[in-house]
Amino acid sequence: IAGITQAPTSQILAAGRRMTLRCTQDMRHNAMYWYRQDLGLGLRLIHYSNTAGTTGKGEVPDGYSVSRANTDDFPLTLASAVPSQTSVYFCASSEQHTGELFFGEGSRLTVL
Amino acid sequence: GQNIDQPTEMTATEGAIVQINCTYQTSGFNGLFWYQQHAGEAPTFLSYNVLDGLEEKGRFSSFLSRSKGYSYLLLKELQMKDSASYLCASMDSNYQLIWGAGTKLIIKP
């Protein structure tokens, strides 16, 4: 059982480049989330999706976009990466309206 | 505004007991959650409180006082593997988790 899978696990990216972080879950959870985690700060929600076909903006959505074409996949795209987007990105899923989130292993992104 | 406060770092001795406190202020309340995160790994769910009182789960217990906006995580019989960051999160009225910055727990032999 894979649970929730993210790719890539690590990436170095030049500023201005486009990047998509992939996230796939096999638990059939309705809700999915993208967070970024920076030293000294709590997890900050970028975007979320309560069900396939719908998405919403979190606390720090600028510079990021998401799509939810089906239940399993929730990719996060940086249209034109900037150094301030250097962070560890976590994808997570849950049953809707519960706080028990299942996290992927994280994607460490460095923008130079 | 919404805010979660917890200590940045704590140190404890192997075999001892440690209490990690968390105060929260969120728009609405749908539960208080604790997660454990080992260095370089993803957070994993530990506990959930929605009613006042103590929830015990093995060596770990979590307490909630809604009137005080306060929770704590109690870890007993500390083991070296308990060295990790412990994240407190409150679920607001929109069912979104608001996260604290985490408490790094260092266990010494």
PDB file of C-alpha atoms in Angstrom:
ATOM      1  CA  ILE A   1       0.000   0.000   0.000  1.00  0.00           C
ATOM      2  CA  ALA A   2       1.644   3.210  -1.171  1.00  0.00           C
ATOM      3  CA  GLY A   3      -0.606   5.721   0.598  1.00  0.00           C
ATOM      4  CA  ILE A   4       0.421   9.048  -0.844  1.00  0.00           C
ATOM      5  CA  THR A   5       3.316   9.503  -3.250  1.00  0.00           C
ATOM      6  CA  GLN A   6       5.111  12.701  -4.221  1.00  0.00           C
ATOM      7  CA  ALA A   7       7.604  13.305  -6.998  1.00  0.00           C
ATOM      8  CA  PRO A   8      10.255  14.489  -7.303  1.00  0.00           C
ATOM      9  CA  THR A   9      11.691  14.115  -3.795  1.00  0.00           C
ATOM     10  CA  SER A  10      14.250  16.808  -4.481  1.00  0.00           C
ATOM     11  CA  GLN A  11      14.818  19.332  -7.245  1.00  0.00           C
ATOM     12  CA  ILE A  12      17.080  22.287  -7.947  1.00  0.00           C
ATOM     13  CA  LEU A  13      15.488  24.763 -10.296  1.00  0.00           C
ATOM     14  CA  ALA A  14      16.568  27.964 -12.006  1.00  0.00           C
ATOM     15  CA  ALA A  15      14.468  31.038 -11.306  1.00  0.00           C
ATOM     16  CA  GLY A  16      11.870  31.656 -13.989  1.00  0.00           C
ATOM     17  CA  ARG A  17      11.432  27.981 -14.851  1.00  0.00           C
ATOM     18  CA  ARG A  18       8.125  26.177 -14.686  1.00  0.00           C
ATOM     19  CA  MET A  19       7.870  23.217 -12.310  1.00  0.00           C
ATOM     20  CA  THR A  20       5.157  20.706 -11.465  1.00  0.00           C
ATOM     21  CA  LEU A  21       5.214  18.692  -8.265  1.00  0.00           C
ATOM     22  CA  ARG A  22       3.213  15.500  -8.570  1.00  0.00           C
ATOM     23  CA  CYS A  23       1.045  13.938  -5.889  1.00  0.00           C
ATOM     24  CA  THR A  24      -0.932  10.706  -6.077  1.00  0.00           C
ATOM     25  CA  GLN A  25      -2.933   8.926  -3.383  1.00  0.00           C
ATOM     26  CA  ASP A  26      -4.493   5.495  -3.383  1.00  0.00           C
ATOM     27  CA  MET A  27      -6.702   5.849  -0.316  1.00  0.00           C
ATOM     28  CA  ARG A  28      -9.691   7.307  -2.219  1.00  0.00           C
ATOM     29  CA  HIS A  29      -9.690  10.347   0.068  1.00  0.00           C
ATOM     30  CA  ASN A  30     -11.889  13.210  -1.040  1.00  0.00           C
ATOM     31  CA  ALA A  31      -9.726  15.999   0.356  1.00  0.00           C
ATOM     32  CA  MET A  32      -6.175  16.805  -0.730  1.00  0.00           C
ATOM     33  CA  TYR A  33      -3.801  19.576   0.279  1.00  0.00           C
ATOM     34  CA  TRP A  34      -0.505  21.193  -0.614  1.00  0.00           C
ATOM     35  CA  TYR A  35       1.573  22.722   2.182  1.00  0.00           C
ATOM     36  CA  ARG A  36       4.952  24.344   2.319  1.00  0.00           C
ATOM     37  CA  GLN A  37       7.151  24.062   5.383  1.00  0.00           C
ATOM     38  CA  ASP A  38       9.868  26.587   6.125  1.00  0.00           C
ATOM     39  CA  LEU A  39      12.208  26.688   9.095  1.00  0.00           C
ATOM     40  CA  GLY A  40      10.624  28.402  12.080  1.00  0.00           C
ATOM     41  CA  LEU A  41       7.203  28.552  10.496  1.00  0.00           C
ATOM     42  CA  GLY A  42       4.262  26.208  10.740  1.00  0.00           C
ATOM     43  CA  LEU A  43       2.924  24.299   7.792  1.00  0.00           C
ATOM     44  CA  ARG A  44       1.271  26.809   5.482  1.00  0.00           C
ATOM     45  CA  LEU A  45      -1.555  25.769   3.197  1.00  0.00           C
ATOM     46  CA  ILE A  46      -1.038  26.678  -0.450  1.00  0.00           C
ATOM     47  CA  HIS A  47      -4.081  25.137  -2.119  1.00  0.00           C
ATOM     48  CA  TYR A  48      -6.596  22.473  -1.280  1.00  0.00           C
ATOM     49  CA  SER A  49      -9.295  20.398  -2.912  1.00  0.00           C
ATOM     50  CA  ASN A  50     -12.329  19.053  -1.069  1.00  0.00           C
ATOM     51  CA  THR A  51     -13.329  16.768  -3.906  1.00  0.00           C
ATOM     52  CA  ALA A  52     -12.423  15.969  -7.501  1.00  0.00           C
ATOM     53  CA  GLY A  53     -13.177  18.896  -9.798  1.00  0.00           C
ATOM     54  CA  THR A  54     -12.925  21.578  -7.105  1.00  0.00           C
ATOM     55  CA  THR A  55      -9.979  23.525  -5.696  1.00  0.00           C
ATOM     56  CA  GLY A  56      -9.531  26.349  -3.226  1.00  0.00           C
ATOM     57  CA  LYS A  57      -6.876  28.830  -2.194  1.00  0.00           C
ATOM     58  CA  GLY A  58      -5.087  28.490   1.105  1.00  0.00           C
ATOM     59  CA  GLU A  59      -2.993  30.902   3.088  1.00  0.00           C
ATOM     60  CA  VAL A  60      -0.165  31.364   0.544  1.00  0.00           C
ATOM     61  CA  PRO A  61      -1.505  30.638  -2.971  1.00  0.00           C
ATOM     62  CA  ASP A  62       0.326  33.310  -4.995  1.00  0.00           C
ATOM     63  CA  GLY A  63       2.661  31.878  -7.623  1.00  0.00           C
ATOM     64  CA  TYR A  64       1.108  28.417  -7.420  1.00  0.00           C
ATOM     65  CA  SER A  65      -1.708  26.632  -9.213  1.00  0.00           C
ATOM     66  CA  VAL A  66      -3.355  23.234  -8.800  1.00  0.00           C
ATOM     67  CA  SER A  67      -5.803  20.998 -10.591  1.00  0.00           C
ATOM     68  CA  ARG A  68      -7.918  18.035  -9.459  1.00  0.00           C
ATOM     69  CA  ALA A  69      -9.034  16.155 -12.534  1.00  0.00           C
ATOM     70  CA  ASN A  70      -9.676  12.956 -10.580  1.00  0.00           C
ATOM     71  CA  THR A  71      -9.718  11.669  -7.001  1.00  0.00           C
ATOM     72  CA  ASP A  72      -6.174  10.345  -6.960  1.00  0.00           C
ATOM     73  CA  ASP A  73      -4.021  13.120  -8.440  1.00  0.00           C
ATOM     74  CA  PHE A  74      -3.350  16.650  -7.230  1.00  0.00           C
ATOM     75  CA  PRO A  75      -0.400  18.302  -9.003  1.00  0.00           C
ATOM     76  CA  LEU A  76       1.051  21.623  -7.879  1.00  0.00           C
ATOM     77  CA  THR A  77       2.536  23.930 -10.521  1.00  0.00           C
ATOM     78  CA  LEU A  78       4.926  26.826 -10.101  1.00  0.00           C
ATOM     79  CA  ALA A  79       4.451  28.832 -13.291  1.00  0.00           C
ATOM     80  CA  SER A  80       7.658  30.867 -12.952  1.00  0.00           C
ATOM     81  CA  ALA A  81       9.731  29.867  -9.950  1.00  0.00           C
ATOM     82  CA  VAL A  82      11.282  32.490  -7.651  1.00  0.00           C
ATOM     83  CA  PRO A  83      13.900  32.008  -4.899  1.00  0.00           C
ATOM     84  CA  SER A  84      11.284  32.636  -2.165  1.00  0.00           C
ATOM     85  CA  GLN A  85       9.610  29.420  -3.269  1.00  0.00           C
ATOM     86  CA  THR A  86      12.569  27.456  -1.984  1.00  0.00           C
ATOM     87  CA  SER A  87      10.946  25.191   0.588  1.00  0.00           C
ATOM     88  CA  VAL A  88       9.855  21.677   1.460  1.00  0.00           C
ATOM     89  CA  TYR A  89       6.482  20.907  -0.069  1.00  0.00           C
ATOM     90  CA  PHE A  90       4.129  18.351   1.425  1.00  0.00           C
ATOM     91  CA  CYS A  91       1.085  16.883  -0.217  1.00  0.00           C
ATOM     92  CA  ALA A  92      -1.539  15.413   2.097  1.00  0.00           C
ATOM     93  CA  SER A  93      -4.927  13.775   1.906  1.00  0.00           C
ATOM     94  CA  SER A  94      -7.785  13.073   4.301  1.00  0.00           C
ATOM     95  CA  GLU A  95     -11.392  12.136   4.542  1.00  0.00           C
ATOM     96  CA  GLN A  96     -13.377  15.333   4.123  1.00  0.00           C
ATOM     97  CA  HIS A  97     -13.722  17.516   7.231  1.00  0.00           C
ATOM     98  CA  THR A  98     -11.341  15.451   9.325  1.00  0.00           C
ATOM     99  CA  GLY A  99      -8.007  16.612  10.647  1.00  0.00           C
ATOM    100  CA  GLU A 100      -6.255  13.283  10.348  1.00  0.00           C
ATOM    101  CA  LEU A 101      -4.061  14.011   7.378  1.00  0.00           C
ATOM    102  CA  PHE A 102      -1.839  11.527   5.609  1.00  0.00           C
ATOM    103  CA  PHE A 103       1.292  13.159   4.235  1.00  0.00           C
ATOM    104  CA  GLY A 104       3.568  12.327   1.369  1.00  0.00           C
ATOM    105  CA  GLU A 105       7.305  12.176   1.989  1.00  0.00           C
ATOM    106  CA  GLY A 106       7.817  15.741   0.823  1.00  0.00           C
ATOM    107  CA  SER A 107       9.513  17.444  -2.103  1.00  0.00           C
ATOM    108  CA  ARG A 108      12.535  19.595  -1.344  1.00  0.00           C
ATOM    109  CA  LEU A 109      12.667  22.403  -3.898  1.00  0.00           C
ATOM    110  CA  THR A 110      15.545  24.841  -4.271  1.00  0.00           C
ATOM    111  CA  VAL A 111      15.136  27.799  -6.614  1.00  0.00           C
ATOM    112  CA  LEU A 112      18.358  29.548  -7.568  1.00  0.00           C
TER     113      LEU A 112
ATOM    114  CA  GLY B   1      -6.563  36.610  13.662  1.00  0.00           C
ATOM    115  CA  GLN B   2      -5.720  32.957  13.947  1.00  0.00           C
ATOM    116  CA  ASN B   3      -2.736  31.931  15.996  1.00  0.00           C
ATOM    117  CA  ILE B   4      -1.150  28.833  17.470  1.00  0.00           C
ATOM    118  CA  ASP B   5       1.609  29.169  20.074  1.00  0.00           C
ATOM    119  CA  GLN B   6       3.905  26.428  21.296  1.00  0.00           C
ATOM    120  CA  PRO B   7       7.469  26.457  22.632  1.00  0.00           C
ATOM    121  CA  THR B   8      10.215  26.315  20.039  1.00  0.00           C
ATOM    122  CA  GLU B   9      12.357  23.724  21.763  1.00  0.00           C
ATOM    123  CA  MET B  10      12.336  21.507  24.852  1.00  0.00           C
ATOM    124  CA  THR B  11      14.867  19.113  26.346  1.00  0.00           C
ATOM    125  CA  ALA B  12      14.074  16.077  28.471  1.00  0.00           C
ATOM    126  CA  THR B  13      15.799  12.980  29.798  1.00  0.00           C
ATOM    127  CA  GLU B  14      15.246   9.442  28.619  1.00  0.00           C
ATOM    128  CA  GLY B  15      12.699   7.682  30.848  1.00  0.00           C
ATOM    129  CA  ALA B  16      11.201  10.939  32.122  1.00  0.00           C
ATOM    130  CA  ILE B  17       7.904  12.715  31.401  1.00  0.00           C
ATOM    131  CA  VAL B  18       7.512  15.857  29.312  1.00  0.00           C
ATOM    132  CA  GLN B  19       4.544  18.121  28.686  1.00  0.00           C
ATOM    133  CA  ILE B  20       4.355  20.214  25.517  1.00  0.00           C
ATOM    134  CA  ASN B  21       1.888  23.078  25.736  1.00  0.00           C
ATOM    135  CA  CYS B  22      -0.107  24.710  22.975  1.00  0.00           C
ATOM    136  CA  THR B  23      -2.432  27.697  23.016  1.00  0.00           C
ATOM    137  CA  TYR B  24      -4.689  28.397  20.104  1.00  0.00           C
ATOM    138  CA  GLN B  25      -6.921  31.116  18.778  1.00  0.00           C
ATOM    139  CA  THR B  26      -8.883  30.270  15.654  1.00  0.00           C
ATOM    140  CA  SER B  27     -12.059  31.364  13.904  1.00  0.00           C
ATOM    141  CA  GLY B  28     -14.328  28.615  15.150  1.00  0.00           C
ATOM    142  CA  PHE B  29     -13.126  25.313  16.504  1.00  0.00           C
ATOM    143  CA  ASN B  30     -13.512  21.792  15.203  1.00  0.00           C
ATOM    144  CA  GLY B  31     -10.812  20.006  17.122  1.00  0.00           C
ATOM    145  CA  LEU B  32      -7.200  20.124  18.262  1.00  0.00           C
ATOM    146  CA  PHE B  33      -4.617  17.852  16.665  1.00  0.00           C
ATOM    147  CA  TRP B  34      -1.086  16.767  17.499  1.00  0.00           C
ATOM    148  CA  TYR B  35       1.368  15.461  14.950  1.00  0.00           C
ATOM    149  CA  GLN B  36       4.883  14.072  15.279  1.00  0.00           C
ATOM    150  CA  GLN B  37       7.547  14.905  12.724  1.00  0.00           C
ATOM    151  CA  HIS B  38      10.988  13.324  12.771  1.00  0.00           C
ATOM    152  CA  ALA B  39      13.755  15.319  11.128  1.00  0.00           C
ATOM    153  CA  GLY B  40      13.622  15.027   7.357  1.00  0.00           C
ATOM    154  CA  GLU B  41      10.342  13.133   7.397  1.00  0.00           C
ATOM    155  CA  ALA B  42       6.646  13.883   6.955  1.00  0.00           C
ATOM    156  CA  PRO B  43       4.336  14.656   9.886  1.00  0.00           C
ATOM    157  CA  THR B  44       2.310  11.757  11.236  1.00  0.00           C
ATOM    158  CA  PHE B  45      -0.944  12.005  13.180  1.00  0.00           C
ATOM    159  CA  LEU B  46      -0.758  11.415  16.941  1.00  0.00           C
ATOM    160  CA  SER B  47      -3.987  12.549  18.579  1.00  0.00           C
ATOM    161  CA  TYR B  48      -7.244  14.451  18.308  1.00  0.00           C
ATOM    162  CA  ASN B  49      -9.307  16.228  20.963  1.00  0.00           C
ATOM    163  CA  VAL B  50     -12.626  17.924  20.383  1.00  0.00           C
ATOM    164  CA  LEU B  51     -14.088  17.705  23.906  1.00  0.00           C
ATOM    165  CA  ASP B  52     -12.490  18.913  27.127  1.00  0.00           C
ATOM    166  CA  GLY B  53     -10.392  16.427  28.994  1.00  0.00           C
ATOM    167  CA  LEU B  54      -7.613  13.929  28.600  1.00  0.00           C
ATOM    168  CA  GLU B  55      -7.252  11.383  25.821  1.00  0.00           C
ATOM    169  CA  GLU B  56      -4.752   8.621  26.539  1.00  0.00           C
ATOM    170  CA  LYS B  57      -3.062   6.527  23.904  1.00  0.00           C
ATOM    171  CA  GLY B  58      -0.265   4.403  25.265  1.00  0.00           C
ATOM    172  CA  ARG B  59       2.688   6.533  26.368  1.00  0.00           C
ATOM    173  CA  PHE B  60       1.127   9.626  24.811  1.00  0.00           C
ATOM    174  CA  SER B  61      -1.801  11.622  26.191  1.00  0.00           C
ATOM    175  CA  SER B  62      -3.397  14.825  24.983  1.00  0.00           C
ATOM    176  CA  PHE B  63      -5.462  17.295  26.978  1.00  0.00           C
ATOM    177  CA  LEU B  64      -7.860  20.010  25.870  1.00  0.00           C
ATOM    178  CA  SER B  65      -9.499  22.972  27.573  1.00  0.00           C
ATOM    179  CA  ARG B  66     -11.711  24.779  25.087  1.00  0.00           C
ATOM    180  CA  SER B  67     -12.556  27.616  27.481  1.00  0.00           C
ATOM    181  CA  LYS B  68      -8.854  28.402  27.886  1.00  0.00           C
ATOM    182  CA  GLY B  69      -7.855  27.730  24.274  1.00  0.00           C
ATOM    183  CA  TYR B  70      -5.214  25.373  25.616  1.00  0.00           C
ATOM    184  CA  SER B  71      -3.931  21.901  24.951  1.00  0.00           C
ATOM    185  CA  TYR B  72      -0.959  19.842  25.983  1.00  0.00           C
ATOM    186  CA  LEU B  73       0.715  16.673  24.794  1.00  0.00           C
ATOM    187  CA  LEU B  74       2.127  14.490  27.550  1.00  0.00           C
ATOM    188  CA  LEU B  75       4.812  11.970  26.736  1.00  0.00           C
ATOM    189  CA  LYS B  76       5.690   9.387  29.380  1.00  0.00           C
ATOM    190  CA  GLU B  77       8.634   7.000  29.692  1.00  0.00           C
ATOM    191  CA  LEU B  78      10.551   8.954  27.098  1.00  0.00           C
ATOM    192  CA  GLN B  79      12.595   7.018  24.591  1.00  0.00           C
ATOM    193  CA  MET B  80      15.356   8.281  22.331  1.00  0.00           C
ATOM    194  CA  LYS B  81      13.084   7.672  19.330  1.00  0.00           C
ATOM    195  CA  ASP B  82      10.712  10.330  20.712  1.00  0.00           C
ATOM    196  CA  SER B  83      13.221  12.980  19.649  1.00  0.00           C
ATOM    197  CA  ALA B  84      11.208  14.837  17.024  1.00  0.00           C
ATOM    198  CA  SER B  85       9.177  17.956  16.434  1.00  0.00           C
ATOM    199  CA  TYR B  86       5.629  17.973  17.755  1.00  0.00           C
ATOM    200  CA  LEU B  87       3.115  20.034  15.809  1.00  0.00           C
ATOM    201  CA  CYS B  88      -0.070  21.434  17.318  1.00  0.00           C
ATOM    202  CA  ALA B  89      -2.910  22.302  14.943  1.00  0.00           C
ATOM    203  CA  SER B  90      -6.412  23.657  15.449  1.00  0.00           C
ATOM    204  CA  MET B  91      -9.212  23.055  12.972  1.00  0.00           C
ATOM    205  CA  ASP B  92     -11.187  26.209  12.260  1.00  0.00           C
ATOM    206  CA  SER B  93     -14.799  26.704  11.258  1.00  0.00           C
ATOM    207  CA  ASN B  94     -13.934  25.995   7.601  1.00  0.00           C
ATOM    208  CA  TYR B  95     -12.413  22.645   8.580  1.00  0.00           C
ATOM    209  CA  GLN B  96      -8.941  23.921   7.744  1.00  0.00           C
ATOM    210  CA  LEU B  97      -6.012  23.133  10.034  1.00  0.00           C
ATOM    211  CA  ILE B  98      -4.087  26.079  11.457  1.00  0.00           C
ATOM    212  CA  TRP B  99      -0.607  24.909  12.419  1.00  0.00           C
ATOM    213  CA  GLY B 100       1.830  25.946  15.084  1.00  0.00           C
ATOM    214  CA  ALA B 101       5.519  26.186  14.194  1.00  0.00           C
ATOM    215  CA  GLY B 102       6.240  23.017  16.135  1.00  0.00           C
ATOM    216  CA  THR B 103       8.183  22.145  19.288  1.00  0.00           C
ATOM    217  CA  LYS B 104      11.504  20.424  18.795  1.00  0.00           C
ATOM    218  CA  LEU B 105      11.939  17.847  21.565  1.00  0.00           C
ATOM    219  CA  ILE B 106      15.475  16.768  22.362  1.00  0.00           C
ATOM    220  CA  ILE B 107      15.873  13.624  24.451  1.00  0.00           C
ATOM    221  CA  LYS B 108      19.119  13.171  26.353  1.00  0.00           C
ATOM    222  CA  PRO B 109      20.346   9.838  27.749  1.00  0.00           C
TER     223      PRO B 109
END
